[in-house]
């Protein structure tokens, strides 16, 4: 869903697609291949060349270099692993210029419980990719209900990678990492453009609703100004100035009937928006750890998030309210410590949620600590634990 959110934000801030500069990496951020394997990199390239805007390809992407500022002057880019696909995508975009300006109509993303992302692009193309680790399906009803009567499909995809583009009686099967672009044939006459169509099953934009209906299960306030590390001697990089992005002031554990479990993380100051990294967290890195004891077994689940990387013990999403300094981690109907069809927190005694803050550099790596702060390094004891602030929320599950 975060791809959808980013595209929707782009439309709001840059309503003219020809003013949008689209890129996958550059000299100030981690290279594409340092974050994604060849299959996922192919998905990213297809998105770059089929979504509206001005695609910018940073040198070295053709050969899959993982180094941010690597020298490739003596490399034969014609033999790069991604060069054939880039050539195909460039020719495709040039042949169908509506790809440059037509806003996508998003049909499927994780808000519908799917690992597939499906959109109508360029006025006559269906774009689909599977970001998950398991095969997933896309039913014809999701697509045809949005198009209306008279539309049909080309016999095979124009572009495909990472799979075989399987179709069956009900729709498509997407393998993990698969991406394809499939042509659509409009009905005779003068049909409406795809840009004027709407998804048959509108995707929920429901964070506000979830929060409105949510029950607070537990909450804690954290003192402001205590973001000085485990030994109270760490200091921020000089370039941060008065910005204190790691200062936690509260945690709130919520449950919404329609949104599931939500962790609200409150920071003292508004979130920085200077760099606007892919995941929206600028100069703050979160380490979220759930711990509990069920019977005699200790159970934990960890989630990490910063501007460049995200990981977790289960699928999850996050939202931000930058001006309010709020970050929402949304885990859905299954509590992170639950397994399978377990009743809500059945058998657990006290459960704790620990949140720690730090920061990462432009390569997505944790910032270093040295004896005295410099422009972009923290100051303090290099051997100390790398966190600026820590908040611990304890939950006591209700007994039947």
Tab-separated table of C-alpha atoms in Angstrom:
chain	number	residue	atom	x	y	z
A	1	UNK	CA	0.000	0.000	0.000
A	2	UNK	CA	2.918	2.365	0.524
A	3	UNK	CA	3.539	2.567	-3.195
A	4	UNK	CA	-0.083	3.668	-3.534
A	5	UNK	CA	0.324	6.278	-0.803
A	6	UNK	CA	3.461	7.672	-2.410
A	7	UNK	CA	1.787	7.967	-5.796
A	8	UNK	CA	-1.259	9.637	-4.261
A	9	UNK	CA	1.002	12.116	-2.426
A	10	UNK	CA	2.837	12.866	-5.674
A	11	UNK	CA	-0.439	13.689	-7.384
A	12	UNK	CA	-1.302	16.134	-4.601
A	13	UNK	CA	2.076	17.899	-4.492
A	14	UNK	CA	2.906	17.718	-8.228
A	15	UNK	CA	-0.400	17.670	-10.119
A	16	UNK	CA	1.410	18.092	-13.452
A	17	UNK	CA	3.078	14.705	-14.175
A	18	UNK	CA	5.701	16.398	-16.345
A	19	UNK	CA	7.114	18.109	-13.256
A	20	UNK	CA	7.703	14.829	-11.382
A	21	UNK	CA	11.216	13.442	-11.373
A	22	UNK	CA	11.052	9.690	-10.729
A	23	UNK	CA	14.129	7.734	-9.666
A	24	UNK	CA	14.981	4.483	-7.930
A	25	UNK	CA	18.323	5.585	-6.489
A	26	UNK	CA	20.844	8.409	-6.691
A	27	UNK	CA	24.175	9.539	-5.221
A	28	UNK	CA	22.613	10.325	-1.812
A	29	UNK	CA	20.794	7.058	-1.170
A	30	UNK	CA	21.514	3.314	-1.247
A	31	UNK	CA	21.776	1.774	-4.702
A	32	UNK	CA	18.881	-0.281	-6.001
A	33	UNK	CA	20.849	-3.535	-6.033
A	34	UNK	CA	22.122	-3.010	-2.486
A	35	UNK	CA	18.490	-3.234	-1.339
A	36	UNK	CA	16.792	-5.528	-3.867
A	37	UNK	CA	17.749	-8.702	-5.697
A	38	UNK	CA	17.598	-8.933	-9.486
A	39	UNK	CA	13.931	-10.011	-9.501
A	40	UNK	CA	12.711	-7.168	-7.270
A	41	UNK	CA	14.946	-4.715	-9.140
A	42	UNK	CA	13.166	-5.694	-12.356
A	43	UNK	CA	9.834	-4.914	-10.699
A	44	UNK	CA	11.136	-1.475	-9.726
A	45	UNK	CA	12.347	-0.773	-13.273
A	46	UNK	CA	8.963	-1.664	-14.745
A	47	UNK	CA	7.297	0.737	-12.309
A	48	UNK	CA	9.771	3.494	-13.175
A	49	UNK	CA	9.021	3.258	-16.898
A	50	UNK	CA	5.239	2.748	-16.761
A	51	UNK	CA	4.165	5.333	-14.175
A	52	UNK	CA	3.715	9.023	-15.069
A	53	UNK	CA	6.572	11.472	-14.642
A	54	UNK	CA	10.127	11.809	-15.886
A	55	UNK	CA	12.134	8.606	-15.267
A	56	UNK	CA	15.756	9.139	-14.247
A	57	UNK	CA	18.138	6.194	-14.430
A	58	UNK	CA	21.237	6.629	-12.275
A	59	UNK	CA	24.387	5.384	-13.964
A	60	UNK	CA	25.426	1.882	-12.941
A	61	UNK	CA	21.876	0.548	-12.552
A	62	UNK	CA	22.324	-1.231	-15.898
A	63	UNK	CA	25.063	-3.419	-14.454
A	64	UNK	CA	23.539	-3.750	-10.987
A	65	UNK	CA	26.299	-1.998	-9.066
A	66	UNK	CA	25.633	-1.968	-5.302
A	67	UNK	CA	27.997	0.948	-4.586
A	68	UNK	CA	26.516	4.409	-4.189
A	69	UNK	CA	29.183	6.336	-6.093
A	70	UNK	CA	30.941	3.582	-7.991
A	71	UNK	CA	33.023	4.342	-11.065
A	72	UNK	CA	31.639	2.553	-14.115
A	73	UNK	CA	33.472	4.501	-16.821
A	74	UNK	CA	35.471	1.453	-17.864
A	75	UNK	CA	32.506	-0.931	-17.715
A	76	UNK	CA	30.702	-2.100	-20.850
A	77	UNK	CA	27.153	-1.036	-19.980
A	78	UNK	CA	25.872	-2.817	-23.074
A	79	UNK	CA	26.591	-6.087	-21.282
A	80	UNK	CA	24.819	-5.042	-18.083
A	81	UNK	CA	22.370	-7.533	-16.591
A	82	UNK	CA	19.505	-5.006	-16.744
A	83	UNK	CA	20.405	-3.371	-20.066
A	84	UNK	CA	18.074	-5.517	-22.254
A	85	UNK	CA	15.081	-4.816	-20.019
A	86	UNK	CA	15.869	-1.102	-19.837
A	87	UNK	CA	16.034	-0.954	-23.635
A	88	UNK	CA	12.693	-2.760	-23.911
A	89	UNK	CA	11.043	-0.466	-21.358
A	90	UNK	CA	12.471	2.676	-22.977
A	91	UNK	CA	11.117	1.672	-26.392
A	92	UNK	CA	7.747	0.784	-24.832
A	93	UNK	CA	7.459	4.161	-23.106
A	94	UNK	CA	8.415	6.047	-26.264
A	95	UNK	CA	5.878	4.147	-28.354
A	96	UNK	CA	3.017	4.834	-25.914
A	97	UNK	CA	3.469	8.421	-24.654
A	98	UNK	CA	0.287	8.341	-22.542
A	99	UNK	CA	2.380	6.423	-19.997
A	100	UNK	CA	4.114	9.739	-19.264
A	101	UNK	CA	1.004	11.666	-18.249
A	102	UNK	CA	-1.898	9.321	-17.422
A	103	UNK	CA	-2.442	8.862	-13.690
A	104	UNK	CA	-2.753	5.219	-12.597
A	105	UNK	CA	-6.019	3.776	-11.328
A	106	UNK	CA	-4.996	1.454	-8.490
A	107	UNK	CA	-7.145	-1.669	-8.317
A	108	UNK	CA	-5.386	-3.918	-5.797
A	109	UNK	CA	-2.819	-3.453	-3.045
A	110	UNK	CA	-2.258	-4.716	0.485
A	111	UNK	CA	-5.276	-2.783	1.755
A	112	UNK	CA	-7.354	-5.513	0.113
A	113	UNK	CA	-5.313	-8.204	1.840
A	114	UNK	CA	-3.229	-9.092	-1.216
A	115	UNK	CA	0.502	-9.095	-1.894
A	116	UNK	CA	-0.278	-8.061	-5.476
A	117	UNK	CA	-0.216	-4.461	-6.679
A	118	UNK	CA	-2.383	-3.919	-9.745
A	119	UNK	CA	-3.136	-0.692	-11.596
A	120	UNK	CA	-4.439	0.586	-14.914
A	121	UNK	CA	-1.692	2.690	-16.507
A	122	UNK	CA	-1.070	4.624	-19.685
A	123	UNK	CA	-4.671	4.644	-20.858
A	124	UNK	CA	-4.758	1.003	-22.011
A	125	UNK	CA	-2.421	-1.174	-19.942
A	126	UNK	CA	-2.813	-3.410	-16.914
A	127	UNK	CA	0.275	-3.405	-14.664
A	128	UNK	CA	0.613	-6.139	-12.033
A	129	UNK	CA	3.359	-7.259	-9.671
A	130	UNK	CA	3.608	-9.584	-6.693
A	131	UNK	CA	5.706	-8.220	-3.835
A	132	UNK	CA	5.158	-11.220	-1.563
A	133	UNK	CA	6.981	-14.491	-0.975
A	134	UNK	CA	4.057	-16.688	-2.045
A	135	UNK	CA	2.084	-16.938	-5.265
A	136	UNK	CA	-1.101	-14.883	-5.315
A	137	UNK	CA	-4.108	-14.554	-7.595
A	138	UNK	CA	-5.848	-11.645	-9.329
A	139	UNK	CA	-9.441	-12.319	-10.302
A	140	UNK	CA	-10.897	-11.046	-13.550
A	141	UNK	CA	-13.772	-9.550	-11.590
A	142	UNK	CA	-11.466	-6.979	-9.988
A	143	UNK	CA	-10.326	-5.814	-13.420
A	144	UNK	CA	-13.398	-6.188	-15.609
A	145	UNK	CA	-15.737	-4.630	-13.076
A	146	UNK	CA	-13.619	-1.486	-13.210
A	147	UNK	CA	-13.496	-1.362	-17.003
A	148	UNK	CA	-17.114	-2.021	-17.778
A	149	UNK	CA	-18.581	-3.972	-20.710
A	150	UNK	CA	-16.816	-4.375	-24.016
A	151	UNK	CA	-13.188	-4.380	-22.873
A	152	UNK	CA	-10.960	-7.363	-23.633
A	153	UNK	CA	-7.349	-8.484	-23.158
A	154	UNK	CA	-4.521	-9.052	-25.566
A	155	UNK	CA	-3.561	-12.697	-25.889
A	156	UNK	CA	-0.313	-12.314	-23.939
A	157	UNK	CA	1.554	-9.650	-21.962
A	158	UNK	CA	3.713	-7.110	-23.743
A	159	UNK	CA	6.283	-7.072	-20.931
A	160	UNK	CA	6.881	-9.767	-18.345
A	161	UNK	CA	9.610	-10.725	-15.900
A	162	UNK	CA	10.013	-13.100	-12.966
A	163	UNK	CA	7.237	-15.489	-13.967
A	164	UNK	CA	5.205	-17.050	-16.755
A	165	UNK	CA	2.123	-14.787	-16.662
A	166	UNK	CA	-0.257	-17.674	-15.970
A	167	UNK	CA	-3.968	-17.261	-16.628
A	168	UNK	CA	-6.785	-19.592	-15.654
A	169	UNK	CA	-10.576	-19.495	-15.843
A	170	UNK	CA	-10.809	-16.939	-13.043
A	171	UNK	CA	-7.872	-14.636	-13.693
A	172	UNK	CA	-4.111	-14.634	-13.163
A	173	UNK	CA	-1.640	-16.403	-10.893
A	174	UNK	CA	1.360	-14.226	-9.997
A	175	UNK	CA	4.520	-15.923	-8.797
A	176	UNK	CA	6.654	-14.243	-6.085
A	177	UNK	CA	8.561	-11.376	-7.698
A	178	UNK	CA	6.610	-11.572	-10.967
A	179	UNK	CA	5.704	-8.408	-12.881
A	180	UNK	CA	3.968	-7.902	-16.201
A	181	UNK	CA	2.249	-5.303	-18.382
A	182	UNK	CA	-0.809	-6.603	-20.250
A	183	UNK	CA	-2.555	-4.703	-23.030
A	184	UNK	CA	-6.284	-3.945	-22.916
A	185	UNK	CA	-8.523	-3.575	-25.971
A	186	UNK	CA	-11.280	-0.970	-25.536
A	187	UNK	CA	-14.796	-1.531	-26.876
A	188	UNK	CA	-15.743	-0.052	-30.252
A	189	UNK	CA	-16.869	3.533	-30.316
A	190	UNK	CA	-15.649	6.230	-27.974
A	191	UNK	CA	-15.077	4.679	-24.527
A	192	UNK	CA	-14.000	6.776	-21.557
A	193	UNK	CA	-10.266	6.975	-20.942
A	194	UNK	CA	-8.874	4.779	-18.227
A	195	UNK	CA	-7.880	7.889	-16.275
A	196	UNK	CA	-11.594	8.666	-15.826
A	197	UNK	CA	-12.424	5.187	-14.517
A	198	UNK	CA	-12.546	4.226	-10.862
A	199	UNK	CA	-11.687	1.018	-9.073
A	200	UNK	CA	-14.740	-1.202	-8.705
A	201	UNK	CA	-13.714	-1.951	-5.122
A	202	UNK	CA	-12.288	1.309	-3.727
A	203	UNK	CA	-9.245	0.775	-1.560
A	204	UNK	CA	-9.772	1.773	2.061
A	205	UNK	CA	-8.148	5.030	3.145
A	206	UNK	CA	-9.100	4.342	6.692
A	207	UNK	CA	-6.433	5.358	9.181
A	208	UNK	CA	-8.714	8.143	10.438
A	209	UNK	CA	-11.623	5.726	10.786
A	210	UNK	CA	-9.474	3.131	12.521
A	211	UNK	CA	-8.271	5.676	15.068
A	212	UNK	CA	-11.774	7.013	15.624
A	213	UNK	CA	-13.203	3.601	16.435
A	214	UNK	CA	-10.109	2.214	18.192
A	215	UNK	CA	-10.009	1.156	21.834
A	216	UNK	CA	-6.882	2.090	23.782
A	217	UNK	CA	-5.532	-1.097	25.337
A	218	UNK	CA	-2.495	0.468	27.020
A	219	UNK	CA	-0.475	3.673	26.892
A	220	UNK	CA	2.539	5.305	28.483
A	221	UNK	CA	4.057	8.770	28.558
A	222	UNK	CA	7.806	9.168	28.123
A	223	UNK	CA	9.642	12.240	29.477
A	224	UNK	CA	10.736	14.781	26.871
A	225	UNK	CA	14.449	15.560	26.710
A	226	UNK	CA	15.704	12.129	27.784
A	227	UNK	CA	16.996	11.224	24.306
A	228	UNK	CA	20.652	10.914	25.338
A	229	UNK	CA	21.158	7.167	25.072
A	230	UNK	CA	21.545	4.405	27.617
A	231	UNK	CA	24.262	6.264	29.543
A	232	UNK	CA	22.705	9.751	29.153
A	233	UNK	CA	25.891	10.947	27.428
A	234	UNK	CA	25.100	10.632	23.712
A	235	UNK	CA	24.654	13.743	21.601
A	236	UNK	CA	23.253	14.330	18.132
A	237	UNK	CA	25.331	15.150	15.031
A	238	UNK	CA	26.096	18.850	14.700
A	239	UNK	CA	24.242	19.098	11.386
A	240	UNK	CA	20.988	18.276	13.183
A	241	UNK	CA	21.065	21.687	14.866
A	242	UNK	CA	18.093	22.011	17.216
A	243	UNK	CA	16.382	18.996	15.652
A	244	UNK	CA	15.931	16.120	18.122
A	245	UNK	CA	14.255	13.464	15.972
A	246	UNK	CA	14.775	10.605	18.431
A	247	UNK	CA	12.922	12.053	21.433
A	248	UNK	CA	9.976	9.780	22.277
A	249	UNK	CA	7.157	11.204	24.389
A	250	UNK	CA	4.592	8.412	24.353
A	251	UNK	CA	3.311	5.056	23.109
A	252	UNK	CA	-0.292	3.950	22.693
A	253	UNK	CA	-1.451	0.398	21.873
A	254	UNK	CA	-4.807	0.377	20.107
A	255	UNK	CA	-7.247	-2.100	18.651
A	256	UNK	CA	-9.688	-1.244	15.878
A	257	UNK	CA	-12.467	-3.591	14.785
A	258	UNK	CA	-11.710	-2.920	11.110
A	259	UNK	CA	-8.012	-1.995	11.230
A	260	UNK	CA	-6.682	-4.447	13.813
A	261	UNK	CA	-3.765	-3.710	16.131
A	262	UNK	CA	-2.115	-0.299	15.900
A	263	UNK	CA	0.892	1.102	17.755
A	264	UNK	CA	0.944	4.899	17.967
A	265	UNK	CA	4.447	6.312	18.457
A	266	UNK	CA	4.599	9.948	19.551
A	267	UNK	CA	7.752	12.038	19.078
A	268	UNK	CA	8.391	15.377	20.739
A	269	UNK	CA	9.030	17.289	17.505
A	270	UNK	CA	7.479	17.148	14.030
A	271	UNK	CA	9.094	14.661	11.674
A	272	UNK	CA	11.798	16.139	9.469
A	273	UNK	CA	10.819	16.274	5.782
A	274	UNK	CA	14.112	17.579	4.388
A	275	UNK	CA	15.141	14.462	2.446
A	276	UNK	CA	11.744	12.765	2.019
A	277	UNK	CA	13.221	9.227	1.799
A	278	UNK	CA	11.172	6.351	0.345
A	279	UNK	CA	9.610	5.257	3.638
A	280	UNK	CA	8.904	8.780	4.820
A	281	UNK	CA	11.037	8.669	7.992
A	282	UNK	CA	13.741	11.320	7.792
A	283	UNK	CA	16.465	11.225	10.486
A	284	UNK	CA	14.672	8.710	12.673
A	285	UNK	CA	15.054	4.938	12.797
A	286	UNK	CA	12.712	2.755	14.848
A	287	UNK	CA	13.388	-0.593	16.507
A	288	UNK	CA	10.116	-2.125	17.782
A	289	UNK	CA	10.320	-5.283	19.892
A	290	UNK	CA	7.343	-7.274	21.220
A	291	UNK	CA	8.083	-9.737	24.030
A	292	UNK	CA	5.859	-12.053	26.021
A	293	UNK	CA	5.750	-15.369	27.836
A	294	UNK	CA	3.183	-17.977	26.867
A	295	UNK	CA	3.255	-20.902	29.227
A	296	UNK	CA	6.963	-21.483	29.735
A	297	UNK	CA	7.977	-20.241	26.296
A	298	UNK	CA	9.379	-16.795	25.641
A	299	UNK	CA	8.008	-15.286	22.426
A	300	UNK	CA	9.186	-12.176	20.606
A	301	UNK	CA	8.607	-10.329	17.361
A	302	UNK	CA	10.788	-7.531	15.968
A	303	UNK	CA	10.068	-4.763	13.482
A	304	UNK	CA	12.543	-2.202	12.179
A	305	UNK	CA	11.817	0.896	10.132
A	306	UNK	CA	13.773	3.843	8.799
A	307	UNK	CA	13.717	6.001	5.693
A	308	UNK	CA	15.371	3.357	3.534
A	309	UNK	CA	14.568	-0.061	4.953
A	310	UNK	CA	11.743	-1.932	6.647
A	311	UNK	CA	11.549	-5.442	8.065
A	312	UNK	CA	9.331	-7.387	10.407
A	313	UNK	CA	8.191	-10.731	11.756
A	314	UNK	CA	4.924	-10.431	9.794
A	315	UNK	CA	3.473	-8.157	7.099
A	316	UNK	CA	2.735	-4.698	8.483
A	317	UNK	CA	2.201	-1.140	7.366
A	318	UNK	CA	3.038	2.286	8.710
A	319	UNK	CA	1.598	5.759	8.401
A	320	UNK	CA	2.954	9.115	9.499
A	321	UNK	CA	1.490	12.450	10.527
A	322	UNK	CA	4.694	14.505	10.126
A	323	UNK	CA	3.464	17.789	11.564
A	324	UNK	CA	2.162	16.046	14.678
A	325	UNK	CA	5.275	13.891	15.124
A	326	UNK	CA	3.210	10.701	15.010
A	327	UNK	CA	4.045	7.330	13.480
A	328	UNK	CA	1.459	4.548	13.301
A	329	UNK	CA	2.539	0.918	12.959
A	330	UNK	CA	-0.452	-1.130	11.749
A	331	UNK	CA	-0.265	-4.897	12.258
A	332	UNK	CA	-3.754	-5.930	11.146
A	333	UNK	CA	-6.015	-8.423	12.902
A	334	UNK	CA	-3.228	-10.660	14.214
A	335	UNK	CA	-1.246	-9.479	17.195
A	336	UNK	CA	2.492	-9.772	16.393
A	337	UNK	CA	2.960	-12.373	19.145
A	338	UNK	CA	0.092	-14.577	18.007
A	339	UNK	CA	0.602	-17.580	15.763
A	340	UNK	CA	-1.999	-19.040	13.467
A	341	UNK	CA	-5.574	-18.935	14.730
A	342	UNK	CA	-4.750	-18.318	18.385
A	343	UNK	CA	-7.323	-16.460	20.430
A	344	UNK	CA	-6.307	-12.873	21.126
A	345	UNK	CA	-3.302	-13.108	23.437
A	346	UNK	CA	-4.515	-16.407	24.839
A	347	UNK	CA	-2.211	-17.754	27.510
A	348	UNK	CA	0.017	-14.686	27.700
A	349	UNK	CA	0.897	-12.994	30.942
A	350	UNK	CA	2.487	-9.535	30.734
A	351	UNK	CA	3.450	-8.439	27.232
A	352	UNK	CA	5.899	-5.626	26.587
A	353	UNK	CA	6.430	-3.371	23.573
A	354	UNK	CA	9.829	-1.681	23.488
A	355	UNK	CA	10.530	1.126	21.039
A	356	UNK	CA	14.020	2.543	20.484
A	357	UNK	CA	15.111	5.413	18.248
A	358	UNK	CA	18.312	6.013	16.311
A	359	UNK	CA	19.160	7.281	12.826
A	360	UNK	CA	20.656	5.971	9.591
A	361	UNK	CA	22.871	7.667	7.029
A	362	UNK	CA	22.235	8.101	3.308
A	363	UNK	CA	23.291	4.497	2.662
A	364	UNK	CA	20.653	3.145	5.046
A	365	UNK	CA	23.280	2.140	7.629
A	366	UNK	CA	23.141	3.075	11.346
A	367	UNK	CA	25.038	6.275	12.042
A	368	UNK	CA	28.342	5.840	13.836
A	369	UNK	CA	29.264	7.027	17.319
A	370	UNK	CA	32.578	8.733	18.037
A	371	UNK	CA	33.965	10.414	21.122
A	372	UNK	CA	32.787	13.879	20.038
A	373	UNK	CA	29.948	14.685	17.627
A	374	UNK	CA	30.811	15.783	14.107
A	375	UNK	CA	28.615	17.052	11.306
A	376	UNK	CA	26.990	13.674	10.659
A	377	UNK	CA	28.143	11.398	13.498
A	378	UNK	CA	26.768	10.969	17.001
A	379	UNK	CA	29.009	11.819	19.925
A	380	UNK	CA	29.589	9.638	22.988
A	381	UNK	CA	31.036	6.290	23.938
A	382	UNK	CA	31.440	4.191	20.735
A	383	UNK	CA	30.909	1.026	22.807
A	384	UNK	CA	27.524	2.050	24.162
A	385	UNK	CA	24.230	0.722	22.805
A	386	UNK	CA	23.083	2.639	19.746
A	387	UNK	CA	19.792	4.185	20.748
A	388	UNK	CA	18.875	7.722	21.713
A	389	UNK	CA	15.570	7.123	23.472
A	390	UNK	CA	13.696	4.055	24.673
A	391	UNK	CA	10.108	3.637	25.797
A	392	UNK	CA	8.628	0.464	27.284
A	393	UNK	CA	4.896	-0.216	27.253
A	394	UNK	CA	3.517	-3.153	29.267
A	395	UNK	CA	0.206	-4.795	28.435
A	396	UNK	CA	-1.790	-7.024	30.767
A	397	UNK	CA	-4.169	-9.124	28.620
A	398	UNK	CA	-7.736	-9.313	29.849
A	399	UNK	CA	-8.651	-12.657	31.391
A	400	UNK	CA	-11.824	-14.503	30.378
